[in-house]
mmCIF file of C-alpha atoms in Angstrom:
data_model
loop_
_atom_site.group_PDB
_atom_site.id
_atom_site.type_symbol
_atom_site.label_atom_id
_atom_site.label_comp_id
_atom_site.label_asym_id
_atom_site.label_seq_id
_atom_site.Cartn_x
_atom_site.Cartn_y
_atom_site.Cartn_z
ATOM 1 C CA MET A 169 29.190 25.496 -5.908
ATOM 2 C CA ILE A 170 27.080 27.028 -3.084
ATOM 3 C CA THR A 171 24.305 24.546 -3.657
ATOM 4 C CA LEU A 172 26.421 21.488 -3.138
ATOM 5 C CA LEU A 173 28.207 23.128 -0.177
ATOM 6 C CA THR A 174 24.783 23.891 1.403
ATOM 7 C CA TYR A 175 23.508 20.429 0.729
ATOM 8 C CA LYS A 176 26.660 18.636 2.248
ATOM 9 C CA PHE A 177 27.587 20.903 5.141
ATOM 10 C CA ILE A 178 24.667 23.266 6.116
ATOM 11 C CA SER A 179 21.167 21.815 5.472
ATOM 12 C CA LYS A 180 19.403 19.250 3.288
ATOM 13 C CA GLN A 181 16.032 20.881 3.754
ATOM 14 C CA HIS A 182 14.332 21.828 0.479
ATOM 15 C CA TRP A 183 14.013 25.514 1.124
ATOM 16 C CA ALA A 184 17.734 25.866 1.899
ATOM 17 C CA VAL A 185 18.720 23.968 -1.273
ATOM 18 C CA PHE A 186 16.380 26.084 -3.310
ATOM 19 C CA ILE A 187 17.734 29.363 -1.990
ATOM 20 C CA ALA A 188 21.364 28.114 -2.673
ATOM 21 C CA LEU A 189 20.280 27.238 -6.224
ATOM 22 C CA VAL A 190 18.863 30.651 -6.852
ATOM 23 C CA ILE A 191 21.979 32.332 -5.595
ATOM 24 C CA ASP A 192 24.067 30.104 -7.865
ATOM 25 C CA ILE A 193 21.937 30.753 -10.757
ATOM 26 C CA ALA A 194 22.172 34.651 -10.137
ATOM 27 C CA LEU A 195 25.935 34.432 -9.702
ATOM 28 C CA GLY A 196 26.200 32.470 -12.911
ATOM 29 C CA ASN A 197 24.200 34.846 -14.929
ATOM 30 C CA VAL A 198 26.256 37.804 -13.540
ATOM 31 C CA TRP A 199 29.418 36.069 -14.689
ATOM 32 C CA VAL A 200 27.956 35.541 -18.019
ATOM 33 C CA ALA A 201 26.993 39.151 -18.358
ATOM 34 C CA TYR A 202 30.611 40.235 -17.649
ATOM 35 C CA ASN A 203 32.010 37.589 -20.192
ATOM 36 C CA GLY A 204 30.196 38.004 -23.451
ATOM 37 C CA GLY A 205 26.547 37.885 -22.410
ATOM 38 C CA ILE A 206 24.193 35.319 -23.714
ATOM 39 C CA SER A 207 26.517 34.717 -26.592
ATOM 40 C CA ASN A 208 29.018 33.116 -24.265
ATOM 41 C CA SER A 209 29.027 29.352 -25.088
ATOM 42 C CA PHE A 210 29.593 28.554 -21.345
ATOM 43 C CA THR A 211 25.885 29.625 -20.757
ATOM 44 C CA SER A 212 25.064 25.944 -21.133
ATOM 45 C CA LEU A 213 26.807 25.263 -17.954
ATOM 46 C CA LEU A 214 23.886 26.954 -16.201
ATOM 47 C CA LEU A 215 21.791 23.857 -17.117
ATOM 48 C CA ILE A 216 23.504 21.930 -14.547
ATOM 49 C CA PHE A 217 21.377 23.739 -11.793
ATOM 50 C CA ILE A 218 18.238 22.501 -13.471
ATOM 51 C CA VAL A 219 19.561 18.891 -13.257
ATOM 52 C CA ILE A 220 20.407 19.428 -9.497
ATOM 53 C CA ALA A 221 17.007 21.023 -8.850
ATOM 54 C CA PHE A 222 15.061 18.069 -10.292
ATOM 55 C CA LEU A 223 17.235 15.659 -8.522
ATOM 56 C CA LEU A 224 17.116 17.191 -4.909
ATOM 57 C CA LEU A 225 13.857 19.260 -4.818
ATOM 58 C CA PRO A 226 10.123 18.603 -5.000
ATOM 59 C CA THR A 227 8.503 19.121 -8.378
ATOM 60 C CA ALA A 228 7.109 22.575 -7.463
ATOM 61 C CA LEU A 229 10.523 24.043 -6.442
ATOM 62 C CA ALA A 230 12.275 22.337 -9.337
ATOM 63 C CA VAL A 231 9.860 24.038 -11.740
ATOM 64 C CA ALA A 232 10.464 27.323 -10.004
ATOM 65 C CA THR A 233 14.199 26.988 -10.345
ATOM 66 C CA LEU A 234 13.570 26.129 -14.051
ATOM 67 C CA CYS A 235 11.530 29.304 -14.581
ATOM 68 C CA ILE A 236 14.200 31.516 -12.641
ATOM 69 C CA SER A 237 17.046 29.944 -14.834
ATOM 70 C CA ILE A 238 15.174 30.869 -17.976
ATOM 71 C CA LEU A 239 14.416 34.354 -16.756
ATOM 72 C CA GLY A 240 18.021 34.769 -16.011
ATOM 73 C CA GLN A 241 18.806 34.046 -19.619
ATOM 74 C CA VAL A 242 16.105 36.306 -20.892
ATOM 75 C CA SER A 243 17.547 39.160 -18.876
ATOM 76 C CA GLN A 244 20.699 38.928 -20.921
ATOM 77 C CA LEU A 245 18.863 40.160 -23.919
ATOM 78 C CA GLU A 246 17.915 43.347 -22.173
ATOM 79 C CA LEU A 247 21.203 43.666 -20.328
ATOM 80 C CA PRO A 248 24.067 42.704 -22.711
ATOM 81 C CA SER A 249 27.522 41.935 -21.546
ATOM 82 C CA LEU A 250 28.876 44.663 -19.268
ATOM 83 C CA LEU A 251 32.300 44.617 -21.037
ATOM 84 C CA GLN A 252 30.597 44.714 -24.334
ATOM 85 C CA ALA A 253 28.549 47.682 -23.328
ATOM 86 C CA LYS A 254 31.671 49.679 -22.641
ATOM 87 C CA THR A 255 33.032 49.230 -26.039
ATOM 88 C CA VAL A 256 29.970 49.893 -28.280
ATOM 89 C CA GLU A 257 28.869 53.387 -29.253
ATOM 90 C CA PHE A 258 25.598 53.135 -27.764
ATOM 91 C CA PRO A 259 25.682 51.532 -24.221
ATOM 92 C CA HIS A 260 23.523 48.573 -23.722
ATOM 93 C CA ALA A 261 22.799 47.990 -27.387
ATOM 94 C CA MET A 262 23.381 44.995 -29.688
ATOM 95 C CA HIS A 263 24.178 44.949 -33.338
ATOM 96 C CA PRO A 264 21.389 43.198 -35.376
ATOM 97 C CA GLU A 265 23.576 40.219 -36.184
ATOM 98 C CA MET A 266 24.571 39.814 -32.511
ATOM 99 C CA LEU A 267 20.974 40.139 -31.375
ATOM 100 C CA GLN A 268 19.930 37.346 -33.767
ATOM 101 C CA HIS A 269 22.735 35.189 -32.549
ATOM 102 C CA ALA A 270 21.660 35.976 -28.896
ATOM 103 C CA GLN A 271 17.969 35.123 -29.523
ATOM 104 C CA GLY A 272 19.137 31.905 -31.039
ATOM 105 C CA MET A 273 21.233 30.973 -27.998
ATOM 106 C CA LEU A 274 18.376 31.846 -25.752
ATOM 107 C CA ILE A 275 15.793 29.587 -27.750
ATOM 108 C CA GLY A 276 18.408 26.791 -27.697
ATOM 109 C CA PHE A 277 18.890 27.232 -23.957
ATOM 110 C CA VAL A 278 15.122 27.098 -23.335
ATOM 111 C CA ILE A 279 14.567 23.976 -25.411
ATOM 112 C CA ALA A 280 17.626 22.251 -23.720
ATOM 113 C CA ALA A 281 16.302 23.330 -20.320
ATOM 114 C CA MET A 282 12.790 21.990 -21.034
ATOM 115 C CA ILE A 283 14.103 18.690 -22.382
ATOM 116 C CA ILE A 284 16.330 18.311 -19.431
ATOM 117 C CA ALA A 285 13.468 19.069 -17.006
ATOM 118 C CA LEU A 286 11.049 16.659 -18.572
ATOM 119 C CA SER A 287 13.702 14.029 -18.774
ATOM 120 C CA MET A 288 14.759 14.404 -15.117
ATOM 121 C CA TYR A 289 11.168 14.500 -14.080
ATOM 122 C CA TYR A 290 10.339 11.239 -15.824
ATOM 123 C CA LEU A 291 13.637 9.422 -14.629
ATOM 124 C CA LYS A 292 12.975 10.642 -11.037
ATOM 125 C CA ARG A 293 9.420 9.512 -11.067
ATOM 126 C CA GLN A 294 10.470 6.020 -12.418
ATOM 127 C CA TRP A 295 13.190 5.785 -9.777
ATOM 128 C CA LEU A 296 10.737 6.639 -7.081
ATOM 129 C CA GLN A 297 8.314 4.084 -8.416
ATOM 130 C CA SER A 298 11.045 1.483 -8.481
ATOM 131 C CA GLU A 299 12.046 2.264 -4.946
ATOM 132 C CA LYS A 300 8.584 2.095 -3.734
ATOM 133 C CA ALA A 301 7.993 -1.350 -5.560
ATOM 134 C CA PHE A 302 11.233 -2.681 -4.113
ATOM 135 C CA GLN A 303 10.167 -1.588 -0.578
ATOM 136 C CA ALA A 304 6.930 -3.367 -1.072
ATOM 137 C CA MET A 305 8.722 -6.424 -2.303
ATOM 138 C CA ARG A 306 10.832 -6.436 0.752
ATOM 139 C CA GLU A 307 7.947 -6.065 3.019
ATOM 140 C CA ARG A 308 6.044 -8.881 1.263
ATOM 141 C CA GLN A 309 9.176 -11.059 1.561
ATOM 142 C CA LEU A 310 9.377 -10.402 5.296
ATOM 143 C CA ARG A 311 5.713 -11.090 5.650
ATOM 144 C CA ASP A 312 6.080 -14.395 3.723
ATOM 145 C CA GLU A 313 8.943 -15.492 5.973
ATOM 146 C CA GLN A 314 6.830 -14.656 9.043
ATOM 147 C CA LEU A 315 3.902 -16.579 7.676
ATOM 148 C CA LEU A 316 6.293 -19.556 6.860
ATOM 149 C CA THR A 317 7.377 -19.657 10.537
ATOM 150 C CA ILE A 318 3.821 -19.354 11.795
ATOM 151 C CA GLY A 319 2.713 -22.080 9.377
ATOM 152 C CA ALA A 320 5.504 -24.428 10.495
ATOM 153 C CA ALA A 321 4.638 -23.799 14.119
ATOM 154 C CA ALA A 322 0.909 -24.397 13.417
ATOM 155 C CA ALA A 323 1.630 -27.644 11.581
ATOM 156 C CA GLN A 324 3.675 -28.917 14.456
ATOM 157 C CA LEU A 325 1.012 -27.838 17.048
ATOM 158 C CA THR A 326 -1.721 -29.748 15.042
ATOM 159 C CA HIS A 327 0.514 -32.791 14.993
ATOM 160 C CA ASP A 328 1.129 -32.416 18.682
ATOM 161 C CA VAL A 329 -2.503 -32.105 19.461
ATOM 162 C CA ALA A 330 -3.737 -34.973 17.289
ATOM 163 C CA THR A 331 -2.665 -37.689 19.787
ATOM 164 C CA PRO A 332 -4.178 -36.041 22.846
ATOM 165 C CA VAL A 333 -7.353 -35.423 21.089
ATOM 166 C CA GLN A 334 -7.520 -39.162 20.111
ATOM 167 C CA SER A 335 -7.092 -39.993 23.885
ATOM 168 C CA LEU A 336 -9.768 -37.337 24.838
ATOM 169 C CA ARG A 337 -12.177 -39.114 22.347
ATOM 170 C CA LEU A 338 -11.747 -42.478 24.098
ATOM 171 C CA LEU A 339 -12.188 -40.753 27.535
ATOM 172 C CA ASN A 340 -15.389 -39.182 26.239
ATOM 173 C CA GLU A 341 -16.718 -42.521 25.080
ATOM 174 C CA GLU A 342 -16.168 -43.761 28.680
ATOM 175 C CA LEU A 343 -17.576 -40.623 30.143
ATOM 176 C CA GLN A 344 -20.792 -41.071 28.296
ATOM 177 C CA GLU A 345 -21.355 -44.446 29.946
ATOM 178 C CA THR A 346 -20.838 -42.989 33.523
ATOM 179 C CA ASP A 347 -23.380 -41.433 35.857
ATOM 180 C CA VAL A 348 -21.779 -38.049 35.470
ATOM 181 C CA ASP A 349 -24.168 -34.897 35.073
ATOM 182 C CA ILE A 350 -25.712 -34.912 31.623
ATOM 183 C CA ALA A 351 -24.834 -31.234 31.117
ATOM 184 C CA LEU A 352 -21.163 -32.022 31.760
ATOM 185 C CA LYS A 353 -21.387 -34.870 29.221
ATOM 186 C CA ARG A 354 -22.933 -32.587 26.681
ATOM 187 C CA ASP A 355 -20.423 -29.764 27.200
ATOM 188 C CA PHE A 356 -17.376 -32.085 27.053
ATOM 189 C CA SER A 357 -18.682 -33.558 23.885
ATOM 190 C CA GLU A 358 -19.324 -30.195 22.256
ATOM 191 C CA TYR A 359 -15.952 -28.907 23.107
ATOM 192 C CA LEU A 360 -14.205 -31.988 21.868
ATOM 193 C CA ARG A 361 -16.294 -31.854 18.486
ATOM 194 C CA GLN A 362 -15.107 -28.247 18.030
ATOM 195 C CA VAL A 363 -11.506 -29.199 18.352
ATOM 196 C CA GLU A 364 -11.844 -32.192 16.076
ATOM 197 C CA LEU A 365 -13.664 -30.036 13.643
ATOM 198 C CA SER A 366 -10.897 -27.464 13.656
ATOM 199 C CA LEU A 367 -8.271 -30.183 13.037
ATOM 200 C CA THR A 368 -10.168 -31.635 10.190
ATOM 201 C CA GLN A 369 -10.649 -28.312 8.596
ATOM 202 C CA TRP A 370 -7.044 -27.462 8.968
ATOM 203 C CA ARG A 371 -6.037 -30.797 7.319
ATOM 204 C CA GLU A 372 -8.329 -30.286 4.428
ATOM 205 C CA ALA A 373 -7.227 -26.705 3.866
ATOM 206 C CA ALA A 374 -3.599 -27.840 3.967
ATOM 207 C CA ASP A 375 -4.294 -30.633 1.440
ATOM 208 C CA ASP A 376 -6.017 -28.069 -0.867
ATOM 209 C CA VAL A 377 -3.045 -25.845 -0.816
ATOM 210 C CA ARG A 378 -0.534 -28.678 -1.406
ATOM 211 C CA SER A 379 -2.438 -30.048 -4.332
ATOM 212 C CA LYS A 380 -3.471 -26.601 -5.583
ATOM 213 C CA ARG A 381 -7.011 -27.708 -5.715
ATOM 214 C CA GLN A 382 -9.722 -25.125 -6.084
ATOM 215 C CA ARG A 383 -13.461 -25.383 -6.690
ATOM 216 C CA LEU A 384 -16.401 -22.861 -7.333
ATOM 217 C CA TYR A 385 -18.330 -21.629 -4.313
ATOM 218 C CA THR A 386 -21.506 -19.531 -4.692
ATOM 219 C CA THR A 387 -22.208 -16.498 -2.623
ATOM 220 C CA GLY A 388 -25.060 -18.413 -0.841
ATOM 221 C CA GLU A 389 -22.659 -21.307 -0.115
ATOM 222 C CA MET A 390 -20.007 -18.926 1.292
ATOM 223 C CA SER A 391 -22.550 -17.277 3.508
ATOM 224 C CA VAL A 392 -23.810 -20.714 4.932
ATOM 225 C CA GLN A 393 -20.292 -21.964 5.514
ATOM 226 C CA LEU A 394 -19.101 -18.767 7.247
ATOM 227 C CA GLN A 395 -22.118 -18.887 9.522
ATOM 228 C CA GLN A 396 -21.635 -22.533 10.476
ATOM 229 C CA LEU A 397 -17.943 -21.787 11.125
ATOM 230 C CA LEU A 398 -18.597 -18.852 13.305
ATOM 231 C CA ARG A 399 -21.318 -20.497 15.220
ATOM 232 C CA VAL A 400 -18.596 -23.067 16.226
ATOM 233 C CA VAL A 401 -15.847 -20.669 17.243
ATOM 234 C CA LYS A 402 -18.114 -17.828 18.462
ATOM 235 C CA PRO A 403 -21.620 -19.145 19.259
ATOM 236 C CA ASP A 404 -22.569 -16.081 21.201
ATOM 237 C CA ALA A 405 -21.770 -13.592 18.550
ATOM 238 C CA GLN A 406 -24.356 -11.129 17.312
ATOM 239 C CA LEU A 407 -24.034 -11.116 13.541
ATOM 240 C CA HIS A 408 -26.322 -9.368 11.107
ATOM 241 C CA TRP A 409 -25.924 -10.809 7.591
ATOM 242 C CA GLU A 410 -27.109 -8.998 4.541
ATOM 243 C CA LEU A 411 -27.062 -11.092 1.273
ATOM 244 C CA PRO A 412 -29.154 -9.821 -1.697
ATOM 245 C CA GLU A 413 -30.993 -12.480 -3.663
ATOM 246 C CA ALA A 414 -29.607 -10.939 -6.930
ATOM 247 C CA ILE A 415 -26.014 -12.074 -6.069
ATOM 248 C CA ARG A 416 -26.703 -15.339 -4.249
ATOM 249 C CA ASP A 417 -25.684 -17.445 -7.275
ATOM 250 C CA PHE A 418 -22.617 -15.401 -8.109
ATOM 251 C CA ALA A 419 -19.415 -17.735 -7.909
ATOM 252 C CA ILE A 420 -15.839 -17.364 -6.885
ATOM 253 C CA LYS A 421 -12.949 -19.810 -7.254
ATOM 254 C CA ALA A 422 -11.075 -20.646 -4.113
ATOM 255 C CA ASP A 423 -9.864 -23.371 -1.868
ATOM 256 C CA ARG A 424 -10.939 -24.115 1.734
ATOM 257 C CA THR A 425 -8.445 -21.663 3.284
ATOM 258 C CA LEU A 426 -10.601 -18.767 2.188
ATOM 259 C CA PHE A 427 -13.399 -19.441 4.906
ATOM 260 C CA PRO A 428 -11.076 -19.444 7.925
ATOM 261 C CA ALA A 429 -9.360 -16.246 6.395
ATOM 262 C CA ILE A 430 -12.732 -14.423 6.138
ATOM 263 C CA ALA A 431 -13.780 -15.904 9.578
ATOM 264 C CA ASN A 432 -10.801 -14.466 11.228
ATOM 265 C CA LEU A 433 -11.503 -10.955 9.940
ATOM 266 C CA ILE A 434 -15.068 -11.287 11.100
ATOM 267 C CA MET A 435 -13.830 -12.468 14.531
ATOM 268 C CA ASN A 436 -11.494 -9.356 14.697
ATOM 269 C CA ALA A 437 -14.529 -7.146 13.988
ATOM 270 C CA ILE A 438 -16.524 -8.821 16.658
ATOM 271 C CA GLU A 439 -13.815 -8.482 19.307
ATOM 272 C CA ALA A 440 -13.307 -4.784 18.336
ATOM 273 C CA GLY A 441 -17.002 -4.107 18.885
ATOM 274 C CA ILE A 442 -17.019 -5.926 22.226
ATOM 275 C CA ARG A 443 -14.042 -3.976 23.501
ATOM 276 C CA ASN A 444 -15.976 -0.810 22.739
ATOM 277 C CA GLY A 445 -19.196 -2.117 24.458
ATOM 278 C CA GLU A 446 -21.008 -2.926 21.208
ATOM 279 C CA GLN A 447 -22.141 -6.557 20.431
ATOM 280 C CA GLU A 448 -23.572 -6.460 16.879
ATOM 281 C CA THR A 449 -21.382 -6.773 13.809
ATOM 282 C CA VAL A 450 -22.728 -6.318 10.307
ATOM 283 C CA VAL A 451 -21.546 -8.399 7.375
ATOM 284 C CA THR A 452 -22.874 -7.313 3.954
ATOM 285 C CA PHE A 453 -22.423 -8.955 0.581
ATOM 286 C CA GLY A 454 -22.483 -7.035 -2.622
ATOM 287 C CA ASP A 455 -20.908 -6.751 -6.037
ATOM 288 C CA TYR A 456 -18.725 -4.143 -7.871
ATOM 289 C CA THR A 457 -17.224 -3.826 -11.286
ATOM 290 C CA SER A 458 -13.610 -2.534 -11.777
ATOM 291 C CA ASP A 459 -11.666 -2.368 -14.971
ATOM 292 C CA GLY A 460 -14.298 -4.669 -16.621
ATOM 293 C CA GLN A 461 -13.918 -7.322 -13.904
ATOM 294 C CA GLN A 462 -16.952 -8.022 -11.605
ATOM 295 C CA GLN A 463 -16.047 -8.574 -8.050
ATOM 296 C CA LEU A 464 -17.722 -9.944 -4.978
ATOM 297 C CA VAL A 465 -17.545 -7.475 -2.120
ATOM 298 C CA ILE A 466 -17.865 -8.453 1.415
ATOM 299 C CA GLN A 467 -18.127 -5.629 3.968
ATOM 300 C CA ILE A 468 -17.585 -6.192 7.654
ATOM 301 C CA LEU A 469 -18.630 -3.258 9.797
ATOM 302 C CA ASP A 470 -17.703 -3.372 13.385
ATOM 303 C CA LYS A 471 -18.563 -0.649 16.075
ATOM 304 C CA GLY A 472 -15.249 -0.497 17.659
ATOM 305 C CA SER A 473 -12.998 2.467 18.408
ATOM 306 C CA GLY A 474 -11.556 2.422 14.847
ATOM 307 C CA ILE A 475 -7.984 2.471 13.658
ATOM 308 C CA HIS A 476 -5.520 5.234 13.029
ATOM 309 C CA VAL A 477 -5.648 6.584 9.479
ATOM 310 C CA SER A 478 -1.927 6.159 9.139
ATOM 311 C CA GLY A 479 -2.183 2.360 9.883
ATOM 312 C CA GLU A 480 -5.039 1.550 7.325
ATOM 313 C CA GLU A 481 -2.553 0.745 4.437
ATOM 314 C CA LYS A 482 -0.114 -1.079 6.522
ATOM 315 C CA LEU A 483 -2.641 -3.188 8.400
ATOM 316 C CA GLY A 484 -2.484 -6.782 7.252
ATOM 317 C CA MET A 485 0.869 -6.347 5.592
ATOM 318 C CA SER A 486 3.210 -7.265 8.429
ATOM 319 C CA LEU A 487 3.139 -8.224 12.090
ATOM 320 C CA SER A 488 2.723 -5.194 14.346
ATOM 321 C CA LYS A 489 2.404 -5.212 18.126
ATOM 322 C CA SER A 490 -0.742 -3.811 19.689
ATOM 323 C CA ASP A 491 -2.677 -3.980 22.873
ATOM 324 C CA THR A 492 -4.666 -6.886 21.524
ATOM 325 C CA GLY A 493 -1.824 -8.938 19.967
ATOM 326 C CA MET A 494 0.461 -8.896 16.852
ATOM 327 C CA GLY A 495 -2.130 -8.790 14.225
ATOM 328 C CA VAL A 496 -1.312 -12.321 13.048
ATOM 329 C CA ALA A 497 -4.979 -13.143 11.998
ATOM 330 C CA ALA A 498 -5.120 -9.988 9.781
ATOM 331 C CA VAL A 499 -1.735 -10.845 8.159
ATOM 332 C CA ILE A 500 -2.722 -14.476 7.497
ATOM 333 C CA SER A 501 -6.216 -13.516 6.241
ATOM 334 C CA HIS A 502 -4.727 -10.743 3.945
ATOM 335 C CA ALA A 503 -1.950 -13.216 2.488
ATOM 336 C CA THR A 504 -4.649 -15.945 1.947
ATOM 337 C CA ILE A 505 -7.098 -13.660 0.180
ATOM 338 C CA GLU A 506 -4.335 -12.101 -1.927
ATOM 339 C CA ARG A 507 -3.088 -15.508 -2.943
ATOM 340 C CA LEU A 508 -6.715 -16.068 -4.311
ATOM 341 C CA ASN A 509 -6.496 -12.838 -6.390
ATOM 342 C CA GLY A 510 -8.568 -10.996 -3.825
ATOM 343 C CA LYS A 511 -7.882 -7.752 -1.866
ATOM 344 C CA VAL A 512 -8.418 -6.612 1.747
ATOM 345 C CA SER A 513 -8.616 -3.103 2.855
ATOM 346 C CA TRP A 514 -9.543 -1.294 6.039
ATOM 347 C CA GLN A 515 -11.251 2.014 6.532
ATOM 348 C CA SER A 516 -12.273 3.885 9.685
ATOM 349 C CA ASN A 517 -15.488 5.919 9.716
ATOM 350 C CA ALA A 518 -17.796 7.416 12.355
ATOM 351 C CA ASN A 519 -19.414 4.054 13.095
ATOM 352 C CA GLY A 520 -16.080 2.070 13.597
ATOM 353 C CA THR A 521 -14.006 0.252 11.140
ATOM 354 C CA MET A 522 -15.105 -1.062 7.726
ATOM 355 C CA THR A 523 -13.178 -4.153 6.533
ATOM 356 C CA GLN A 524 -13.642 -4.714 2.761
ATOM 357 C CA ILE A 525 -12.915 -7.906 0.998
ATOM 358 C CA ARG A 526 -12.811 -8.089 -2.788
ATOM 359 C CA LEU A 527 -12.774 -11.437 -4.680
ATOM 360 C CA PRO A 528 -13.135 -11.916 -8.516
ATOM 361 C CA ILE A 529 -16.323 -13.339 -9.719
ATOM 362 C CA VAL A 530 -16.104 -16.179 -12.331
ATOM 363 C CA ASP A 531 -18.592 -17.863 -14.567
ATOM 364 C CA ASN A 532 -20.752 -20.353 -12.720
ATOM 365 C CA ASP A 533 -20.594 -23.221 -15.253
#
């Protein structure tokens, strides 16, 4: 078969396979015309080309192949068997009984072709969806393995840092009793407080995850905790918060890992704006209803240079090397919010990059 030879030895491009299929269909119909016309029972073998078309070609070209194959069969009614035409009294004419038989064969061919086409289209679509789901599962598994490694390293780092921090606390107490400059004492105490706060928050978050403990947080509480957290890690950040009063009492169910996850995304936005010479980052709270489920929507707009459109769907799904790091914060934040039945998406626009976080709203009882 020309199609299989073309696909295996010449080219696997769609147009080449399509042309080979058309040639095969034409040759098949010519052979049928010389061997009994449409009444030839071997006409059903031409259905094979429809199967091949829906397996190897895009839907549009496969449908075109289906139409060409049906037209080839229709032509057999107007052009009966060449051998038969030589034996009848009137060339290219069919007896009424033979014509009815040929019409029945044509109708059967068309019905079989349509059933095969629809079946192959459905099976191919299901197969592609399964492949896509399998690929997504593999990417998720790889991401989970990476996060497990990062989490183990973070736990070890926290354990290693705990002892030096205790020593620094004792040194700070002694420093406060000396005649060192007051500003130095204040700065040292503030930096030590930030480190201790981070360690405490990490321990509390880890304890929540281990015990699967969650609680209700209102939108107002979330805003306050996020602002407090960002004042500690980025006190000089210029953040513009927009929280409508109408949604201040909306509640979501989460553990303490949610706030560092959202804070990481806000920090990424702040740094993207700074790299582009812009200082202000806008954080907006809103709500949205999808499929009967009301959701809290947090939009983070930075004024950075944006991200490439092709990378929007992959961002946060796996570690990817860039000029500013490996995207670890985005991956961790994405996984954390996803674990809490939320969703994170990124979209570039004329003003920079919009990071959107969606979390399901629950009854505030």
